[in-house]
Each structure stands twice: as structure tokens, then as C-alpha cells.
Coordinates of C-alpha atoms in Angstrom, one line a residue:
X17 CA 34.6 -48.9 8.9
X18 CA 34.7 -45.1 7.8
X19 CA 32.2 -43.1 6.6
X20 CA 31.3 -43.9 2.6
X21 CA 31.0 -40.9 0.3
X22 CA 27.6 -38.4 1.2
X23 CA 24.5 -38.3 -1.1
X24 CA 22.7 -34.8 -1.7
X25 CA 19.8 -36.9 0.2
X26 CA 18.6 -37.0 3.4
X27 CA 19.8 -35.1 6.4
X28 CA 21.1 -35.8 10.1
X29 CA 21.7 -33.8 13.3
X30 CA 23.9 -33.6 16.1
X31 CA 24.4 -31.2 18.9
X32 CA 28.0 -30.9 17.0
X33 CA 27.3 -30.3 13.2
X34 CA 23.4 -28.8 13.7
X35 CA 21.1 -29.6 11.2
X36 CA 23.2 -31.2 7.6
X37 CA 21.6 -31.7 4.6
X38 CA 22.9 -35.4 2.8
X39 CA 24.2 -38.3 4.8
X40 CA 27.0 -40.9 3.5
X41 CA 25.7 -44.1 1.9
X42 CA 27.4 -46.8 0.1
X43 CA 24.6 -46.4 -2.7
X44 CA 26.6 -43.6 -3.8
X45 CA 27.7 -43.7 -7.3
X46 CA 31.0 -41.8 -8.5
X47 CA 32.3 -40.7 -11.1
X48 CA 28.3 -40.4 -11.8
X49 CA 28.1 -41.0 -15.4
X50 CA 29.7 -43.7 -18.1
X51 CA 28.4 -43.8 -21.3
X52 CA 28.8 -43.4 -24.7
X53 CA 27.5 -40.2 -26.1
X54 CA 25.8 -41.1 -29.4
X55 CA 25.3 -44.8 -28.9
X56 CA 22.2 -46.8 -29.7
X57 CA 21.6 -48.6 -26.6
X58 CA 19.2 -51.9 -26.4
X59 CA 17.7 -50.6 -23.3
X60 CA 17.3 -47.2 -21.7
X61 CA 16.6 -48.1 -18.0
X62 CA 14.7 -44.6 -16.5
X63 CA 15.4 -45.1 -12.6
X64 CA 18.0 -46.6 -10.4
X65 CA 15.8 -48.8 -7.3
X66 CA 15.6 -51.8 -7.1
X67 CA 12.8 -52.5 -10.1
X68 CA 15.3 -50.5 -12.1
X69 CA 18.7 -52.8 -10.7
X70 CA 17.1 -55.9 -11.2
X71 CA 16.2 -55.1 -15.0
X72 CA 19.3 -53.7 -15.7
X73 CA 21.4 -56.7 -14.3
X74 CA 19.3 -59.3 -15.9
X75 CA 19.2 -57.9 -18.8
X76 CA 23.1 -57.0 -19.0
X77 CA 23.9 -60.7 -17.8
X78 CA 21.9 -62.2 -20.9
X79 CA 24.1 -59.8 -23.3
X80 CA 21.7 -56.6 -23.9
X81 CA 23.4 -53.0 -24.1
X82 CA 22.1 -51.1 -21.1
X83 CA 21.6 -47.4 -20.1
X84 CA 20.8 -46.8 -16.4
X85 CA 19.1 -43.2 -16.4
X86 CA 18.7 -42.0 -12.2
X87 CA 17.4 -38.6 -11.1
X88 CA 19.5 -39.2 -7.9
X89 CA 22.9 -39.5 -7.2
X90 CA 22.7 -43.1 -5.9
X91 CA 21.1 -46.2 -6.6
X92 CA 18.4 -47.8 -4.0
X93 CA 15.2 -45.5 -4.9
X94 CA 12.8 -45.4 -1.7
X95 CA 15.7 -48.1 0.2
X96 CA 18.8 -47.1 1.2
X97 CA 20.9 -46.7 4.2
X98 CA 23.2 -44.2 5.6
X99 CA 26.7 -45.5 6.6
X100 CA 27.4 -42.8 9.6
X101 CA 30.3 -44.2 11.4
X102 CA 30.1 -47.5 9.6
X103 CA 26.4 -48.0 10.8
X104 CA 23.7 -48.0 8.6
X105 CA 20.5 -45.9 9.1
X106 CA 17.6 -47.4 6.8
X107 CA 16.3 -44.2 5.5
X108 CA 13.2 -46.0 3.4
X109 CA 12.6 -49.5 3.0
X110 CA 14.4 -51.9 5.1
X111 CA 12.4 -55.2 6.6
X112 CA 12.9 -58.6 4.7
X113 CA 12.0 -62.1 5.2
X114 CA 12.5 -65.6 4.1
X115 CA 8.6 -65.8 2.9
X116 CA 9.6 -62.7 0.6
X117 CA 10.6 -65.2 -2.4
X118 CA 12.5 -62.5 -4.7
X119 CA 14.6 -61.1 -2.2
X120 CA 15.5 -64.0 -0.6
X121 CA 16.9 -65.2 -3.6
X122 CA 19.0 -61.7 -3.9
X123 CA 20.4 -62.4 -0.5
X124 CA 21.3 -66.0 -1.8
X125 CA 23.0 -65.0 -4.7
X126 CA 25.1 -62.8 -3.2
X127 CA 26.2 -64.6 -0.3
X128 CA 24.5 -62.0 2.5
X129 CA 22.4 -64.8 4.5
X130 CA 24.8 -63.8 8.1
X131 CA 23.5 -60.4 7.0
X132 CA 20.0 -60.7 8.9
X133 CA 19.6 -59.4 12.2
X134 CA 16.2 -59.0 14.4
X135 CA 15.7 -55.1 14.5
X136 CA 12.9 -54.6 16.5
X137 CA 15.1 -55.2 20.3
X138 CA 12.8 -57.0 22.5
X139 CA 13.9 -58.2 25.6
X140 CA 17.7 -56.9 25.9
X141 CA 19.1 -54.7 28.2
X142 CA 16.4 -53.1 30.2
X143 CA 14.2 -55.2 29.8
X144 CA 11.1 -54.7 27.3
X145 CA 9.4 -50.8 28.0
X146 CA 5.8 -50.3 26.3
X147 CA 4.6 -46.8 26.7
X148 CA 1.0 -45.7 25.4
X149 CA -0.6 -41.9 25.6
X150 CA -4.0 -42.8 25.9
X151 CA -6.6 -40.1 25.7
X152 CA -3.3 -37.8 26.7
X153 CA -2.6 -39.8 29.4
X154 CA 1.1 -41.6 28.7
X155 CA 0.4 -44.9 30.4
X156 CA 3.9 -47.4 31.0
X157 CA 2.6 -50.9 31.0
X158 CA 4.1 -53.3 34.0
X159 CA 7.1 -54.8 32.9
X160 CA 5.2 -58.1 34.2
X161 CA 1.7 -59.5 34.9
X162 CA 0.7 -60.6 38.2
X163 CA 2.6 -63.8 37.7
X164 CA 5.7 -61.9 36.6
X165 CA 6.1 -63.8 33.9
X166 CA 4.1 -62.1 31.1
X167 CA 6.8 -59.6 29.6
X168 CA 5.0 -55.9 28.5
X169 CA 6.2 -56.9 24.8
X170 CA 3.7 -60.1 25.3
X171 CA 0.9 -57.5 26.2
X172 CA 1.0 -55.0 23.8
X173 CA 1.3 -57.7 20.9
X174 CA -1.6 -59.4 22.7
X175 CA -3.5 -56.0 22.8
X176 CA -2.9 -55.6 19.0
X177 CA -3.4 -58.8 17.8
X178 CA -6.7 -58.6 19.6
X179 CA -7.5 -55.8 17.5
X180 CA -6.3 -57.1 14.3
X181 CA -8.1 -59.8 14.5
X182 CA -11.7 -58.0 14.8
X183 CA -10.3 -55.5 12.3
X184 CA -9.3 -58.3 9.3
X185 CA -12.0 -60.9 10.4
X186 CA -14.3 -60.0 7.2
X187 CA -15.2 -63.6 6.1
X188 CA -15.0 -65.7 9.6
X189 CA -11.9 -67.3 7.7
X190 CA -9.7 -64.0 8.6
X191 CA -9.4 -62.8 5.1
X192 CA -8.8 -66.5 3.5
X193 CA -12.0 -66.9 1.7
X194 CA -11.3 -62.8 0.0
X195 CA -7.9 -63.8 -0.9
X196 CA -7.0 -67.1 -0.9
X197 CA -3.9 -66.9 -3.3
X198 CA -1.7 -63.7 -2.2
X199 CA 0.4 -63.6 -5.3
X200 CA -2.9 -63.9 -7.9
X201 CA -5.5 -61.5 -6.1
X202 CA -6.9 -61.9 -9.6
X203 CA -8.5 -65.3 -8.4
X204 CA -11.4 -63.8 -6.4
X205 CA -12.0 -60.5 -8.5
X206 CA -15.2 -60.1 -6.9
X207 CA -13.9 -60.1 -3.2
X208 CA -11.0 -57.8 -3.8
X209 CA -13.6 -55.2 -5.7
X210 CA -16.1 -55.4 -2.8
X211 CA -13.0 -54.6 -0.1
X212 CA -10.8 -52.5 -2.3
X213 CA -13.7 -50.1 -2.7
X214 CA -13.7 -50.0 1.3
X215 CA -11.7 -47.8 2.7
X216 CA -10.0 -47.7 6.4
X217 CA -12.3 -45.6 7.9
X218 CA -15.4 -47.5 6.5
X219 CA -14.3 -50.6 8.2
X220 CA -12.8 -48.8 11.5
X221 CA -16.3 -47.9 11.6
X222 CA -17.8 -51.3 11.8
X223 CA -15.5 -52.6 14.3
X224 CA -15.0 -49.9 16.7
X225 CA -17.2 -51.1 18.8
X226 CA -16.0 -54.2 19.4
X227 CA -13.0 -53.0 20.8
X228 CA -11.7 -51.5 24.1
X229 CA -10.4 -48.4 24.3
X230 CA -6.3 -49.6 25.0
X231 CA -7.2 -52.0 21.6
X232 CA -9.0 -48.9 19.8
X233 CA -5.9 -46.6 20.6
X234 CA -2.9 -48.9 20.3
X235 CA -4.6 -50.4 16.9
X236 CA -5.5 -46.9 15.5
X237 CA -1.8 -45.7 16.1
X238 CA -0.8 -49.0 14.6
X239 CA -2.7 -48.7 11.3
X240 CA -1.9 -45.1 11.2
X241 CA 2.1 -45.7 10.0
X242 CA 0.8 -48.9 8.0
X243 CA -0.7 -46.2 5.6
X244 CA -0.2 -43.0 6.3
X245 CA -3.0 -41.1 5.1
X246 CA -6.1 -39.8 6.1
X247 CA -8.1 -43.3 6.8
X248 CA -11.0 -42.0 4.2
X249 CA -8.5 -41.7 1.8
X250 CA -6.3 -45.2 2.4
X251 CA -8.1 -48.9 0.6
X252 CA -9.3 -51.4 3.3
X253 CA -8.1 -53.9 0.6
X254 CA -4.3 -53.1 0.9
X255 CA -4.8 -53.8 4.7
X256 CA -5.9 -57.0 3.6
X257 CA -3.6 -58.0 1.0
X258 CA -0.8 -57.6 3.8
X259 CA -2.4 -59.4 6.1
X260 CA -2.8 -62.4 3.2
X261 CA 0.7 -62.1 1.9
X262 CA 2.2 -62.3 6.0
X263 CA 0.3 -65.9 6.4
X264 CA -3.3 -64.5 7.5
X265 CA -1.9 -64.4 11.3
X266 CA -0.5 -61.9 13.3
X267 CA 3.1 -63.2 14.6
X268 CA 3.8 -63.6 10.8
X269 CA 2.6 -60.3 10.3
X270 CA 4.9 -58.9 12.6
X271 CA 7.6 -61.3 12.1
X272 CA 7.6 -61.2 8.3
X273 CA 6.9 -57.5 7.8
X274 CA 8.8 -55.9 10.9
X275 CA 11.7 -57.5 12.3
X276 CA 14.9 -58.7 10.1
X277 CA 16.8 -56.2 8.6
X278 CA 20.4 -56.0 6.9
X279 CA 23.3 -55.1 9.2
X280 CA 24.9 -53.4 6.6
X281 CA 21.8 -51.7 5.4
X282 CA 19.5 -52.1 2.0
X283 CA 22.2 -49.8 0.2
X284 CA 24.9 -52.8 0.7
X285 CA 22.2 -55.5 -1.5
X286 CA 21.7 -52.8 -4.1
X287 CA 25.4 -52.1 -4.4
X288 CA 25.5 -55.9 -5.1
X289 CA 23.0 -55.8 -7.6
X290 CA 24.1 -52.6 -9.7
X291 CA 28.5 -53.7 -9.7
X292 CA 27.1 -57.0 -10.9
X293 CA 25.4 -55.7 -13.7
X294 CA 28.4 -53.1 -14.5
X295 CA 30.5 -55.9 -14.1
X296 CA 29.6 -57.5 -17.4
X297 CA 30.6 -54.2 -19.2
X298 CA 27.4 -53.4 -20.7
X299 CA 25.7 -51.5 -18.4
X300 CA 26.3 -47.6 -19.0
X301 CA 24.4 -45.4 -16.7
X302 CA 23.7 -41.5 -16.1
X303 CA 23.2 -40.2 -12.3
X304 CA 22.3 -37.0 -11.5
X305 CA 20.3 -37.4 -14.9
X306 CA 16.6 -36.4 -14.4
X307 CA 14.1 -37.0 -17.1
X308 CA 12.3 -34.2 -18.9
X309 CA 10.4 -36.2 -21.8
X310 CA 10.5 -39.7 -23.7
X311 CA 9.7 -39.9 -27.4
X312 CA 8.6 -43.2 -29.0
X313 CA 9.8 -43.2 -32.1
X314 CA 8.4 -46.6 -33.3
X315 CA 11.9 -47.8 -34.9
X316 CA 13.5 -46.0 -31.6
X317 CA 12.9 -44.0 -28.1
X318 CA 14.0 -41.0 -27.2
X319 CA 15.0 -39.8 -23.3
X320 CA 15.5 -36.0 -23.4
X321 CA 17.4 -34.9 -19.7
X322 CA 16.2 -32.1 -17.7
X323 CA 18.8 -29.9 -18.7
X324 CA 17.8 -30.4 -22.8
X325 CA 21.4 -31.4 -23.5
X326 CA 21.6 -35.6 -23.1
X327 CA 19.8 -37.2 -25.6
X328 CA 19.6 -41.1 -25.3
X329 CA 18.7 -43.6 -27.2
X330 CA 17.6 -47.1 -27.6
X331 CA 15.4 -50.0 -29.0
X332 CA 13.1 -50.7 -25.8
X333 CA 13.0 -48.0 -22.6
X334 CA 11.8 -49.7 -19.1
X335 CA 10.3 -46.7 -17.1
X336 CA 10.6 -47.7 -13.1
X337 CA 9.5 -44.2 -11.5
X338 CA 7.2 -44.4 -8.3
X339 CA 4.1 -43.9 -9.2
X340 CA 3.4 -40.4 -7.7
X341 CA 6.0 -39.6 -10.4
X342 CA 5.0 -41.1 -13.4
X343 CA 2.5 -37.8 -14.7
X344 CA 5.6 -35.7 -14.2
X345 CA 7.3 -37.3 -17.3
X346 CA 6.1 -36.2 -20.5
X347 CA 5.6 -39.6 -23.0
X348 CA 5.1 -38.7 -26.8
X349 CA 2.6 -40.6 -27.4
X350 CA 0.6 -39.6 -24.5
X351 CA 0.5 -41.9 -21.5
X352 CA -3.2 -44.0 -21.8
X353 CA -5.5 -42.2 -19.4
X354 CA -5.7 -45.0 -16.9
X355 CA -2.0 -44.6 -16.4
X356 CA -1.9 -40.9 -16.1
X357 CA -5.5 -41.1 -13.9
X358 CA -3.7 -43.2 -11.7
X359 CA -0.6 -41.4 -10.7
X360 CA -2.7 -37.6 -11.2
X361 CA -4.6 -39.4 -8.1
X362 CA -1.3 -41.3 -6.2
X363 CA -1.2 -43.2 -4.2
X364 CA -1.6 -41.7 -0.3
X365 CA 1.2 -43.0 2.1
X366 CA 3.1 -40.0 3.2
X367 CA 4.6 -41.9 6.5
X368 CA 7.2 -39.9 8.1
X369 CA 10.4 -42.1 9.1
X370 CA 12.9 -40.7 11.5
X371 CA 16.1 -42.3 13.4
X372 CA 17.5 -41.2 16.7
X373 CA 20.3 -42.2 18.9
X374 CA 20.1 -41.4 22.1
X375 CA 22.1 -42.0 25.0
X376 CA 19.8 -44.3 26.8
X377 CA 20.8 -48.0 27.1
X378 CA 17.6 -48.6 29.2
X379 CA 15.7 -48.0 25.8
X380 CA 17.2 -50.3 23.6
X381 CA 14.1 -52.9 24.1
X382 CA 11.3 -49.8 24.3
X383 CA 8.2 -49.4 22.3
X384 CA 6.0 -46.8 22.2
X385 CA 3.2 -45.2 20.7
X386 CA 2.0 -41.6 21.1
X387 CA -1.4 -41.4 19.0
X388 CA -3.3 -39.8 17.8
X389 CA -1.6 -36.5 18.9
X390 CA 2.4 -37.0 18.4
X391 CA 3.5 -35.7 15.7
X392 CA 5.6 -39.1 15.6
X393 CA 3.2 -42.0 16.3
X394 CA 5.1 -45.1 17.1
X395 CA 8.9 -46.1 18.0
X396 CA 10.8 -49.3 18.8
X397 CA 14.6 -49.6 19.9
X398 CA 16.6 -50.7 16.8
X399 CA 20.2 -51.8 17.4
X400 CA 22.9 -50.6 19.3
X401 CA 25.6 -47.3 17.7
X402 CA 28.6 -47.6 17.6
X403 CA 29.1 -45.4 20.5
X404 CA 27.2 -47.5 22.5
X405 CA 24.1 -45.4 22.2
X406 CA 20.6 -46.5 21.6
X407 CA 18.9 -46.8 18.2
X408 CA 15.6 -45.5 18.0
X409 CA 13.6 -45.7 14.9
X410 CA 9.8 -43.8 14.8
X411 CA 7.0 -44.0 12.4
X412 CA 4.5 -40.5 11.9
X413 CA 1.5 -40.6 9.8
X414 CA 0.3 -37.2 7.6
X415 CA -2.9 -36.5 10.2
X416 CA -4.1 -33.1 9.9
X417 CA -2.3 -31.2 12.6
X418 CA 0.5 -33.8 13.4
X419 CA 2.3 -34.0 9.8
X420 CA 6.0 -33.6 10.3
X421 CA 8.5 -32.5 8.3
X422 CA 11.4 -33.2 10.6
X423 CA 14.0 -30.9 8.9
X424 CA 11.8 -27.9 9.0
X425 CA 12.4 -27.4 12.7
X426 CA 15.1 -29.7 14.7
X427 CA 13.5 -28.6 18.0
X428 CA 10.0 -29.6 17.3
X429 CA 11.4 -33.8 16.0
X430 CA 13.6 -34.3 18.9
X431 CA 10.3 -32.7 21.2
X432 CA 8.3 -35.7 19.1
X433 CA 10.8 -38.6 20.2
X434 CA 11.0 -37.1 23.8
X435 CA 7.3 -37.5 24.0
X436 CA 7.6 -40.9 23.9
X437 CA 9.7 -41.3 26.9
X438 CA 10.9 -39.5 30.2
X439 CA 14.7 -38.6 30.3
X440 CA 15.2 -39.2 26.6
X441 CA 18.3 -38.1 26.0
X442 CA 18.8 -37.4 21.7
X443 CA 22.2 -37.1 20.3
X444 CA 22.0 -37.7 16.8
X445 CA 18.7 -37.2 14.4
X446 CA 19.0 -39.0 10.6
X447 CA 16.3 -38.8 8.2
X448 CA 14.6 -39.1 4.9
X449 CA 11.7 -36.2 4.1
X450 CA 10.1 -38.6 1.3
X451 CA 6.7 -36.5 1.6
X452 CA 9.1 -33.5 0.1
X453 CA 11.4 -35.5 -2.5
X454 CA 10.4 -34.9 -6.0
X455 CA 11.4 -38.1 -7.3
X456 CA 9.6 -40.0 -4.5
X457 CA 6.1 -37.7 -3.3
X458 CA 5.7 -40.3 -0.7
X459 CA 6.6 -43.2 1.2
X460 CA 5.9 -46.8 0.0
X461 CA 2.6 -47.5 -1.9
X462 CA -0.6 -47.6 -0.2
X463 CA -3.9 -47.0 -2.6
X464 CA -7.0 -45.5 -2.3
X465 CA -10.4 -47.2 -2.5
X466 CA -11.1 -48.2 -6.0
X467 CA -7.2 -47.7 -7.4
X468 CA -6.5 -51.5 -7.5
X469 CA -9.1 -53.1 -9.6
X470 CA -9.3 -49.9 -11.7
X471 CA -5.7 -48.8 -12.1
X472 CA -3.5 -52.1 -11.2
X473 CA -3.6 -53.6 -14.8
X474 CA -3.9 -50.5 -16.8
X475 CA -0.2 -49.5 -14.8
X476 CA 1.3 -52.9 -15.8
X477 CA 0.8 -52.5 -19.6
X478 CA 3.9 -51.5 -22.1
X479 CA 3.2 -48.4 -23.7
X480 CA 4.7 -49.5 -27.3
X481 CA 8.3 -49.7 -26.7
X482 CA 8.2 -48.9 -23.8
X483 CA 7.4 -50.8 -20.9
X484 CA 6.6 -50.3 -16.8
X485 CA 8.3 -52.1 -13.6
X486 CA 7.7 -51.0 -10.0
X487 CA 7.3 -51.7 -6.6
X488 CA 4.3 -50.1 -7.1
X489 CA 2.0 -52.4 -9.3
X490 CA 3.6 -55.5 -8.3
X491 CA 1.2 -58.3 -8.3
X492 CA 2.9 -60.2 -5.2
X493 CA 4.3 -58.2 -2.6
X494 CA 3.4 -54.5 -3.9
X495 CA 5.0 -52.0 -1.7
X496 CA 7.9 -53.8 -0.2
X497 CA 11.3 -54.4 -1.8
X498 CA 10.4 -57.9 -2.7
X499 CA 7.7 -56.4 -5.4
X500 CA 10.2 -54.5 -6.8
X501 CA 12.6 -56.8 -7.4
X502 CA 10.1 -59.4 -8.8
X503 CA 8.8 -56.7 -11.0
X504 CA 12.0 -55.5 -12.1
X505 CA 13.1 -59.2 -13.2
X506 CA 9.5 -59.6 -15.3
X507 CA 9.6 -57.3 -17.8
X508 CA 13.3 -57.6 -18.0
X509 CA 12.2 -61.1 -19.1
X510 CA 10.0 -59.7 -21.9
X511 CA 11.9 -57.2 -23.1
X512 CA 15.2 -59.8 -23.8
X513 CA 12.8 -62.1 -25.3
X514 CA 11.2 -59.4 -27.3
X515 CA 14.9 -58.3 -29.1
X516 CA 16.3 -61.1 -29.1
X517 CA 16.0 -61.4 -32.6
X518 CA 17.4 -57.9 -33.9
X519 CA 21.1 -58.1 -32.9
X520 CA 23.7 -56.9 -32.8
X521 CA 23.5 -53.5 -31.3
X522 CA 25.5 -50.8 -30.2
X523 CA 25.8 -48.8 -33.3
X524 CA 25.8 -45.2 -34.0
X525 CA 22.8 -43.2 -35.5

């Protein structure tokens, strides 16, 4: 397979090329615009991830006019994969599971069930390698225990789960009594408000000492890439909301959250979504389009483009921004201040994600965490290159004094993944700067204390005609793809039901 067309995002490296900003993706869309200019449209669509694919597909399959409006030049949002070589790099989201209803049923639809495979590679070539720099001493833990049967892998899961336990174990009933629907964290108002208003350092604080000082560090460094923020700054609760929607158990945690990925990357599930919806020949769309302002006309709404020169139009508009970005849109009439209090705050993951390939086949089953200090925190071997390299994938948090922004100096990323490991030998770096991309201003959503049971409705609410779907205030699983598609499919629910008694469309004002 040959490389697909290259987005203006994200950048890679090689010894060969040096540093190159934007990386080939199948999520690219060209030509980048079809529409009509002029045309009254049923529904604007502002932003082209997943929220934004699954509205526009539904709501083109049950006959509404559709305009996709994306800042980008490619669909996917926060997940999508490279295609370097004809092997995918997931640059944002990526991990999906079988208890993840929504996609699940995407991977159904579309035939992609021989897509999964386990990413995280545990106990292939080389064995499993589990390095930890512990109070700046890196410490590799025996490949066996004194039996030789206990595999590293087993020890550092044991050592974490250890941890997570202490750290989750609120009620006695490991979360279960706080939260015992996942998908209706409404049930037990009281329990989420005590524990939202928590935040990561609050409860690190209670149960630090309870654990060891291998548990503390491997934990810390754990939690660190969960949220990535300063822990003062990061809700308890979200901690705790995972934890409920992975089966209130560790292996599930793990297993459901971190290990089966698409071998053709995220980018090949959205490509499936979006040529669906064009294929019913009403969905018109606009890359390269940023928004400048939307007007609410009462009768109509108005999207005005950056550059002052499109105008569009239509009967409903379903605005699927992150929310980091929402206050940068103007809305006439104003946002309520709920809305525009909560993105003016954001939400406070700024995770770094970074691939490498290096020429090390004796790391294809290595993990390793270098916290508090590395710059990156934590990598894992993640497939095999074409070249028969090894596929590194690392995590770094935004810690005072170890925030990287891998582009800004090549020398001082590769120094982060050689940390990691002895004799690491980098070929090729590929990356995603989400902490510098306008249209993102951060990774996946992570709140602070207090943002969910005073923001989490308010951001839910239409706005007249115009209406809100994101990964981002997702009642089920908020923050992952899943969320996104499930919220995406909601209010494209509403809003067909809503004009499905003013047809036909498609006229001319």
C-alpha cells in the first residue's frame, strides 16, 4: 500500500527528510469543497470528527440536506492515523473495545471486525522489558520471579493494580456504590458532586501513604498521561467515571481502555462513515473552512468563514467543536454563560503523544515509564513497521518543567524516548502537537473539579436552532471515540425529528 495524500497536520522525522511538517492520512479530503453556493441547506454541520460524521451520515441517510463545515483539511478531529508506508500512526485517539456500545456497532456496520489487533505487544519477541526511573534511578525489573514463571508484564500490572485499587477504593465497593450506572451518572447526583469537586491531588493525598514507593511512582506516572494536567487542576471524579465505565476492575481497565486498536488506523472508520454519508448525495461539505461567527436568525442560521467570503445557510446548525474551542466562535445571540464559562475554563488534558520506530526488535514487548522527570512519561511497544522496525508509542503529561512540544527541538524528543531505554536506536519520529493546534487546545477531555455537575448539562443544551454534539459532554463514555459517536447520533436524532415537518428543502434565498 502507498502512501495516501498528506494533511497540513502533524509532523514526522527521519534521519533522511529532517523534521516535515504534515503526514499522509487516508482522512484526507480532495477536492476539499462541494457545495452549492447559495443553497438553503437543512443542516449546517460545524466540524468534521466523529460527533460531526455521525450527525451528518444519519441525518443524510434519513433524507436531510447537509453541509459539513471543517477547519481542517480532513475528517477524524482529535482521531486519525497517518498512512506512512501503508502503516498507520494513531496521531489522537485510537483504543476501542467491544464494551464501547457505539463504536462497536460502527465496526459492525462496516464490516471492520478482522480490523482489531492487541497494540500494546506483550510477550513477543524479546520477551516482555519493564523499565522504571525511580527516584532517578532507571530500575529494569527481572524478566522472571524466583520461580521463573512470573513474566515482568505480570509485575508491573500487579504493582499498578495494587495502587489502583487503594487509589479508587472510596466506598469499600471500589467506586460501585458512587456510580453504579456508568452511562446515567445522573442516578447518584450526590456522590458524583462530593467526588467531582475532588481533585487528583486531594485524593493522592489521602492515599499516599498507603502505598510503596515502586506503587507511588509507577501509579503517579500512570495517572499523569490519564490526565495530563497539573493533579490540582484534573477532577478525581473523571478518574472515577473511567474506572466505572471499564467494569470497576483493573484488567478491564486496561483491556478495554488500552489495548485493541485498528490496523488500518481510526482515519480508515471515519473514511467509512463520511463516503457513506456522501454516498447518498446530500451531504455537501467545506474543508479548509474555519468558522468566524454563527448568526441565529430565528427563521434561519448563518455560518460566516474566516475569510468573510462563504456564507452558509440552513434551518438547524449542529456545532461539534472541542470544547476548548467553543468561546472562539462568536454565536449571535450570545452563548448562555454556563456554555461560555465552561470552555473560557477548558477542560485540562494537554497529554503529549509521540510515535517512534526504532530499530530495535528486542523492544517490541517493552514498557517503560520515566516519571516524574522525562519529559515523556510512559511508552509501550506497539506493532511491528514495515521495515521490520519497532513501534514505539509514549505518553508525556504538561508538568511544570517536563512539557514537550516535540517539534520544537527533534534532539530533545528522540533524548525523551532514549531515556527510556539503553541502545535505543530512533529512525523515524511521527506526531501530533494537540497542546499547539487551534482547533483542538488539547488532547481528549479531562475536567476540572466542579466542571461536571456545573457545566455538563448547561453544554448539552440547543442554543435555539442550534444545537451541541461532542465527545466532550457525552453522558456515556465522554472522552473516548465511543462518546462521540453516541453523541453525534443523539442530536442528529432530534434535529430530523424536529424538521421533519417543514419539507422540502434545498431552495434558494
Amino acid at each position: 500500500m502507498t502512501n495516501s495524500p498528506k494533511s497540513r497536520d502533524g509532523y514526522q522525522w527521519t534521519k533522511a527528510t529532517g523534521l516535515v511538517q504534515g503526514v499522509p492520512t487516508l482522512g484526507l479530503i480532495q477536492p476539499s469543497t462541494h457545495f452549492t453556493r447559495g443553497k438553503h441547506y437543512d443542516v449546517i454541520v460545524i466540524g468534521g470528527g466523529y460527533a460531526g460524521l455521525t450527525t451528518c451520515r444519519d441525518l443524510a441517510l434519513a433524507g436531510n440536506n447537509v453541509l459539513l463545515v471543517e477547519a481542517r483539511d480532513r475528517i477524524g478531529g482529535r482521531s486519525w492515523s497517518s498512512n506512512i508506508g501503508g502503516y498507520p500512526y494513531e496521531m489522537g485517539g485510537t483504543w476501542v473495545h467491544w464494551h464501547q456500545p457505539f463504536v462497536w456497532r460502527e465496526l459492525r456496520r462496516y464490516g471492520m471486525m478482522d480490523q482489531l489487533e492487541i497494540s500494546p505487544r506483550k510477550n513477543v519477541e524479546g520477551g516482555a522489558k519493564v523499565t522504571v526511573n525511580l527516584d532517578g534511578e532507571v530500575k529494569h525489573l527481572s524478566h522472571d520471579e524466583e520461580d521463573g514463571t512470573v513474566t515482568n508484564s505480570a509485575i508491573q500490572d500487579a504493582t499498578v493494580e495494587s495502587a489502583f485499587k487503594k487509589f479508587i477504593n472510596v466506598d469499600g465497593q471500589f467506586g460501585r456504590s458512587v456510580i453504579p450506572y456508568p452511562h446515567d451518572i445522573e442516578f447518584n447526583m450526590a456522590g458524583v458532586q462530593e467526588y467531582d469537586h475532588m481533585s487528583m491531588a486531594d485524593r493522592m493525598a489521602q492515599v499516599a501513604p498507603h502505598l510503596t514507593p515502586l506503587e507511588k511512582n509507577m501509579f503517579e506516572g500512570f495517572l499523569a498521561i490519564t490526565h495530563g494536567a497539573k493533579w490540582e487542576e484534573a477532577s478525581f471524579f473523571e478518574l472515577l467515571r473511567w474506572w466505572a465505565l471499564m467494569n470497576y476492575n483493573y484488567p478491564d481497565f486496561m483491556a478495554i481502555g488500552l489495548t485493541y486498536k485498528l490496523r488500518d488506523g481510526q482515519s480508515a472508520l471515519a473514511r467509512r462513515i463520511f463516503d457513506e454519508a456522501v454516498a447518498t448525495g446530500r451531504l455537501d461539505y467545506s474543508f479548509s473552512t474555519p468558522v468566524r461567527d454563527v448568526i441565529d436568525h430565528g427563521d434561519r442560521v448563518e455560518v460566516t468563514a474566516r475569510n468573510g467570503v462563504e456564507v452558509f445557510k440552513a434551518r438547524r446548525l449542529v456545532c461539534t467543536v472541542p470544547l476548548n474551542v467553543l468561546h472562539t466562535l462568536a454565536f449571535t445571540p450570545g452563548l448562555p454563560t454556563l456554555k461560555t464559562e465552561a470552555s473560557l475554563a477548558g477542560h485540562v488534558n494537554q497529554v503529549v503523544k509521540c510515535h517512534a520506530e526504532v530499530a530495535n526488535p528486542e523492544m517490541r514487548s517493552l514498557g517503560a515509564t520515566n516519571y516524574p522527570n522525562g519529559r515523556l512519561t510512559y511508552t509501550f511497544g506497539d506493532g511491528t513497521t514495515p521495515a521490520g522496525n519497532t513501534h514505539l508509542v509514549a505518553f508525556g503529561s504538561s508538568l511544570p518543567g517536563v512539557h514537550l512540544d516535540p517539534e520544537q527541538d527533534i534532539q530533545v524528543t528522540k533524548k525523551a524516548f532514549e531515556e527510556f531505554y539503553p541502545g535505543m536506536n530512533v529512525q523515524r519520529l511521527v506526531f501530533h502537537n494537540w497542546h499547539k493546534d487551534e482547533f483542538a487546545r488539547g488532547a481528549w477531555e479531562w475536567l476540572r473539579p466542579g466542571m461536571t455537575t456545573k457545566y455538563l448539562q448547561a453544554l448539552r443544551e440547543r442554543h435555539g436552532n442550534v444545537f451541541f454534539a461532542s465527545s466532550d459532554s457525552s453522558f456515556g463514555w465522554r472522552g473516548f471515540i465511543d462518546g462521540a459517536i453516541d453523541d453525534g447520533g443523539r442530536v442528529a436524532k432530534i434535529v430530523h425529528d424536529e424538521l421533519r415537518d417543514v419539507r422540502p428543502v434545498a431552495s434558494k434565498l
